Amino acid sequence: MKFYANSQEFKNAIEKAAVICPKKPAIPQLGYVEINADSFGNTITFNTCNGDEMITLCINGTVVEPGNTQVDYNDAKKLYRVNGDEICVETAGNTLKVHDNKRQSAIPTHEQIDRPSISGFKSDVEFIIEAGNLLEIMKNVGKCLSTESFSSLAKGYNFTSDKIQALDSHRVGIRYMTEEKDWEVDPQLNIVVPGQSYKALKTLVGKDTAVEIAAFSNGRWIKFDSDSWTYEVRLLEGNYWDTSKMTGRMDYSFNVDSGELHKIAKEYAQISKGSLKPMVMHFEGDSLSTVLLLPDFQTSDFVEITDAFLPEEMNIGFNPEYVRDITEVFDGTVNVSFLNKNNQVYISQGEYLFFILPVNMNVAGTDEKIRDFLKTQR
């Protein structure tokens, strides 16, 4: 095998293909990058597979001798010091050599392994979407992805024809989708894509956020396809939760600036880190104060709200990290609504809707401590 290629394109291709390779693979082959040079069309293809994900991407070059080989990703990084505009890549025995007119590096190659071939993808697309739009939605909704193991489904994104959503045991994030604004979609779409797919897609897309991505499924895998790469990932199996049943009657609501609430929640999260103490929203009349009570530190903030319909007095506690993460999604005014201090609270703006479950505030004396502390602040 021998070909010429742009050094930066060669490096980027290896880095992107290897995004799914484990840092310390249990099986060495999971860290291999397969390189194929095809004289037809002068294309160089890079393939990786970790058992649950596969990447294939192509760059253009000049193929002198077609062929293929396999290298360990950690070895391949040593080739980057050869960085002339054009490099020559060739195999010699069990070695892959890369050189320009000044430098040469060489690494060992490995025996070819049989990679799984995923077939049976439907010819009809599941959806077509602009890459930048997909990544933004996955990033925002993904703030609610589970890091716990109560269900594998909670570690994935649920794609349906009208929404993309994620949840854990404390939060739900939903982005409602429309064909007019967001994508072309199969009306029967209902799949769960693993959470790690966001990292792979973000790496593959890079700065080319305007590219369109088409998604195809065979019921067990989904293939994201662009002009220069494909990413295939094993779907999570099972029936996702019906989040429409989680919505209900809301007796109270108000509007608030998301930036102000985010700043407060971010500060409270930093101050209370590791203490498990909640950020308390104290409602009294048509006003809102936030309170954080630690054994050695107490603080409060008055928050301006509008269009408020609130109880005479109520305290609702939240994990400040959850409030911080969710309010980071928004820009401008959000609506907050709830039924009581024990049920989920909704934060919404436009096509986004988030639920947060409050923490238990039914500890004797808590309301009195908050009330007494706020009196000292007035």
PDB file of C-alpha atoms in Angstrom, residues 228-354:
ATOM      1  CA  SER A 228     -17.590  12.000   3.964  1.00  0.00           C
ATOM      2  CA  TRP A 229     -18.316   9.696   6.916  1.00  0.00           C
ATOM      3  CA  THR A 230     -20.745   7.217   8.444  1.00  0.00           C
ATOM      4  CA  TYR A 231     -21.287   6.466  12.105  1.00  0.00           C
ATOM      5  CA  GLU A 232     -23.134   3.323  13.134  1.00  0.00           C
ATOM      6  CA  VAL A 233     -24.210   2.645  16.703  1.00  0.00           C
ATOM      7  CA  ARG A 234     -26.162  -0.121  18.370  1.00  0.00           C
ATOM      8  CA  LEU A 235     -29.587   1.072  19.553  1.00  0.00           C
ATOM      9  CA  LEU A 236     -30.712   0.607  23.148  1.00  0.00           C
ATOM     10  CA  GLU A 237     -33.497  -1.944  23.413  1.00  0.00           C
ATOM     11  CA  GLY A 238     -36.748  -1.534  25.299  1.00  0.00           C
ATOM     12  CA  ASN A 239     -39.795   0.680  25.533  1.00  0.00           C
ATOM     13  CA  TYR A 240     -38.998   4.253  26.509  1.00  0.00           C
ATOM     14  CA  TRP A 241     -41.106   6.009  29.133  1.00  0.00           C
ATOM     15  CA  ASP A 242     -44.197   7.910  28.023  1.00  0.00           C
ATOM     16  CA  THR A 243     -43.253  11.377  29.250  1.00  0.00           C
ATOM     17  CA  SER A 244     -46.595  12.801  28.131  1.00  0.00           C
ATOM     18  CA  LYS A 245     -48.086  11.143  31.204  1.00  0.00           C
ATOM     19  CA  MET A 246     -45.731  13.145  33.411  1.00  0.00           C
ATOM     20  CA  THR A 247     -47.452  16.421  32.593  1.00  0.00           C
ATOM     21  CA  GLY A 248     -50.573  17.504  34.437  1.00  0.00           C
ATOM     22  CA  ARG A 249     -52.345  20.348  36.167  1.00  0.00           C
ATOM     23  CA  MET A 250     -50.179  23.314  37.122  1.00  0.00           C
ATOM     24  CA  ASP A 251     -51.657  25.727  39.689  1.00  0.00           C
ATOM     25  CA  TYR A 252     -48.778  28.187  39.923  1.00  0.00           C
ATOM     26  CA  SER A 253     -46.395  29.843  37.498  1.00  0.00           C
ATOM     27  CA  PHE A 254     -44.083  32.802  36.922  1.00  0.00           C
ATOM     28  CA  ASN A 255     -41.612  34.129  34.366  1.00  0.00           C
ATOM     29  CA  VAL A 256     -37.979  34.772  35.202  1.00  0.00           C
ATOM     30  CA  ASP A 257     -34.783  35.720  33.419  1.00  0.00           C
ATOM     31  CA  SER A 258     -32.870  32.492  32.764  1.00  0.00           C
ATOM     32  CA  GLY A 259     -29.509  34.252  32.953  1.00  0.00           C
ATOM     33  CA  GLU A 260     -30.160  35.581  36.455  1.00  0.00           C
ATOM     34  CA  LEU A 261     -31.414  32.227  37.714  1.00  0.00           C
ATOM     35  CA  HIS A 262     -28.464  30.445  36.077  1.00  0.00           C
ATOM     36  CA  LYS A 263     -25.948  32.767  37.736  1.00  0.00           C
ATOM     37  CA  ILE A 264     -27.462  32.186  41.184  1.00  0.00           C
ATOM     38  CA  ALA A 265     -27.715  28.412  40.720  1.00  0.00           C
ATOM     39  CA  LYS A 266     -24.120  28.265  39.484  1.00  0.00           C
ATOM     40  CA  GLU A 267     -22.880  30.132  42.567  1.00  0.00           C
ATOM     41  CA  TYR A 268     -24.962  27.981  44.928  1.00  0.00           C
ATOM     42  CA  ALA A 269     -23.738  24.790  43.261  1.00  0.00           C
ATOM     43  CA  GLN A 270     -20.128  25.875  43.753  1.00  0.00           C
ATOM     44  CA  ILE A 271     -20.660  26.911  47.380  1.00  0.00           C
ATOM     45  CA  SER A 272     -22.625  23.809  48.376  1.00  0.00           C
ATOM     46  CA  LYS A 273     -20.594  21.266  46.411  1.00  0.00           C
ATOM     47  CA  GLY A 274     -20.623  17.939  48.227  1.00  0.00           C
ATOM     48  CA  SER A 275     -22.954  19.129  50.989  1.00  0.00           C
ATOM     49  CA  LEU A 276     -26.230  17.856  49.438  1.00  0.00           C
ATOM     50  CA  LYS A 277     -27.917  21.027  50.670  1.00  0.00           C
ATOM     51  CA  PRO A 278     -30.688  22.269  48.371  1.00  0.00           C
ATOM     52  CA  MET A 279     -31.148  25.569  46.653  1.00  0.00           C
ATOM     53  CA  VAL A 280     -34.504  26.730  48.043  1.00  0.00           C
ATOM     54  CA  MET A 281     -37.005  28.828  46.128  1.00  0.00           C
ATOM     55  CA  HIS A 282     -39.047  30.739  48.692  1.00  0.00           C
ATOM     56  CA  PHE A 283     -42.356  32.093  47.402  1.00  0.00           C
ATOM     57  CA  GLU A 284     -44.219  34.711  49.366  1.00  0.00           C
ATOM     58  CA  GLY A 285     -47.019  36.679  47.778  1.00  0.00           C
ATOM     59  CA  ASP A 286     -45.816  37.510  44.267  1.00  0.00           C
ATOM     60  CA  SER A 287     -42.129  37.509  45.146  1.00  0.00           C
ATOM     61  CA  LEU A 288     -39.310  34.950  44.850  1.00  0.00           C
ATOM     62  CA  SER A 289     -36.183  34.618  46.950  1.00  0.00           C
ATOM     63  CA  THR A 290     -33.558  31.903  46.648  1.00  0.00           C
ATOM     64  CA  VAL A 291     -31.929  30.612  49.814  1.00  0.00           C
ATOM     65  CA  LEU A 292     -28.938  28.399  50.593  1.00  0.00           C
ATOM     66  CA  LEU A 293     -28.457  27.342  54.229  1.00  0.00           C
ATOM     67  CA  LEU A 294     -25.222  25.566  55.127  1.00  0.00           C
ATOM     68  CA  PRO A 295     -24.009  24.909  58.688  1.00  0.00           C
ATOM     69  CA  ASP A 296     -21.264  27.531  58.332  1.00  0.00           C
ATOM     70  CA  PHE A 297     -22.661  29.768  55.609  1.00  0.00           C
ATOM     71  CA  GLN A 298     -26.059  31.184  54.639  1.00  0.00           C
ATOM     72  CA  THR A 299     -27.015  33.330  51.685  1.00  0.00           C
ATOM     73  CA  SER A 300     -30.073  34.544  49.822  1.00  0.00           C
ATOM     74  CA  ASP A 301     -30.983  36.428  46.646  1.00  0.00           C
ATOM     75  CA  PHE A 302     -34.091  38.331  45.667  1.00  0.00           C
ATOM     76  CA  VAL A 303     -35.107  37.382  42.126  1.00  0.00           C
ATOM     77  CA  GLU A 304     -37.248  39.580  39.922  1.00  0.00           C
ATOM     78  CA  ILE A 305     -40.182  37.722  38.382  1.00  0.00           C
ATOM     79  CA  THR A 306     -43.144  38.703  36.216  1.00  0.00           C
ATOM     80  CA  ASP A 307     -46.607  37.346  35.413  1.00  0.00           C
ATOM     81  CA  ALA A 308     -46.587  35.589  38.771  1.00  0.00           C
ATOM     82  CA  PHE A 309     -49.422  33.510  40.126  1.00  0.00           C
ATOM     83  CA  LEU A 310     -48.026  32.030  43.317  1.00  0.00           C
ATOM     84  CA  PRO A 311     -49.044  30.554  46.683  1.00  0.00           C
ATOM     85  CA  GLU A 312     -49.110  32.837  49.711  1.00  0.00           C
ATOM     86  CA  GLU A 313     -46.002  31.104  51.025  1.00  0.00           C
ATOM     87  CA  MET A 314     -44.128  27.983  49.930  1.00  0.00           C
ATOM     88  CA  ASN A 315     -40.585  26.579  49.860  1.00  0.00           C
ATOM     89  CA  ILE A 316     -39.369  24.256  47.124  1.00  0.00           C
ATOM     90  CA  GLY A 317     -35.853  22.807  47.202  1.00  0.00           C
ATOM     91  CA  PHE A 318     -33.702  21.728  44.255  1.00  0.00           C
ATOM     92  CA  ASN A 319     -30.284  20.365  43.573  1.00  0.00           C
ATOM     93  CA  PRO A 320     -28.608  23.613  42.424  1.00  0.00           C
ATOM     94  CA  GLU A 321     -26.571  21.714  39.806  1.00  0.00           C
ATOM     95  CA  TYR A 322     -29.788  20.676  38.057  1.00  0.00           C
ATOM     96  CA  VAL A 323     -31.073  24.250  37.972  1.00  0.00           C
ATOM     97  CA  ARG A 324     -27.669  25.470  36.758  1.00  0.00           C
ATOM     98  CA  ASP A 325     -27.468  22.933  33.925  1.00  0.00           C
ATOM     99  CA  ILE A 326     -31.003  23.444  32.666  1.00  0.00           C
ATOM    100  CA  THR A 327     -31.055  27.257  32.793  1.00  0.00           C
ATOM    101  CA  GLU A 328     -27.808  27.250  30.795  1.00  0.00           C
ATOM    102  CA  VAL A 329     -29.833  26.017  27.802  1.00  0.00           C
ATOM    103  CA  PHE A 330     -31.942  29.158  27.603  1.00  0.00           C
ATOM    104  CA  ASP A 331     -31.459  32.758  26.620  1.00  0.00           C
ATOM    105  CA  GLY A 332     -33.932  35.286  27.974  1.00  0.00           C
ATOM    106  CA  THR A 333     -37.181  34.718  29.842  1.00  0.00           C
ATOM    107  CA  VAL A 334     -38.371  31.245  30.827  1.00  0.00           C
ATOM    108  CA  ASN A 335     -41.641  30.109  32.335  1.00  0.00           C
ATOM    109  CA  VAL A 336     -41.607  28.128  35.576  1.00  0.00           C
ATOM    110  CA  SER A 337     -44.756  26.281  36.638  1.00  0.00           C
ATOM    111  CA  PHE A 338     -45.660  23.756  39.323  1.00  0.00           C
ATOM    112  CA  LEU A 339     -48.502  22.171  41.292  1.00  0.00           C
ATOM    113  CA  ASN A 340     -46.984  21.992  44.776  1.00  0.00           C
ATOM    114  CA  LYS A 341     -43.648  21.556  46.529  1.00  0.00           C
ATOM    115  CA  ASN A 342     -43.659  17.760  46.155  1.00  0.00           C
ATOM    116  CA  ASN A 343     -44.299  17.419  42.411  1.00  0.00           C
ATOM    117  CA  GLN A 344     -42.080  18.145  39.432  1.00  0.00           C
ATOM    118  CA  VAL A 345     -41.430  21.720  38.409  1.00  0.00           C
ATOM    119  CA  TYR A 346     -41.495  22.670  34.722  1.00  0.00           C
ATOM    120  CA  ILE A 347     -39.086  25.089  33.069  1.00  0.00           C
ATOM    121  CA  SER A 348     -39.938  25.923  29.477  1.00  0.00           C
ATOM    122  CA  GLN A 349     -39.194  28.240  26.592  1.00  0.00           C
ATOM    123  CA  GLY A 350     -40.133  27.761  22.952  1.00  0.00           C
ATOM    124  CA  GLU A 351     -39.670  24.145  21.874  1.00  0.00           C
ATOM    125  CA  TYR A 352     -37.834  23.130  25.068  1.00  0.00           C
ATOM    126  CA  LEU A 353     -39.465  21.705  28.199  1.00  0.00           C
ATOM    127  CA  PHE A 354     -37.599  20.451  31.262  1.00  0.00           C
TER     128      PHE A 354
END
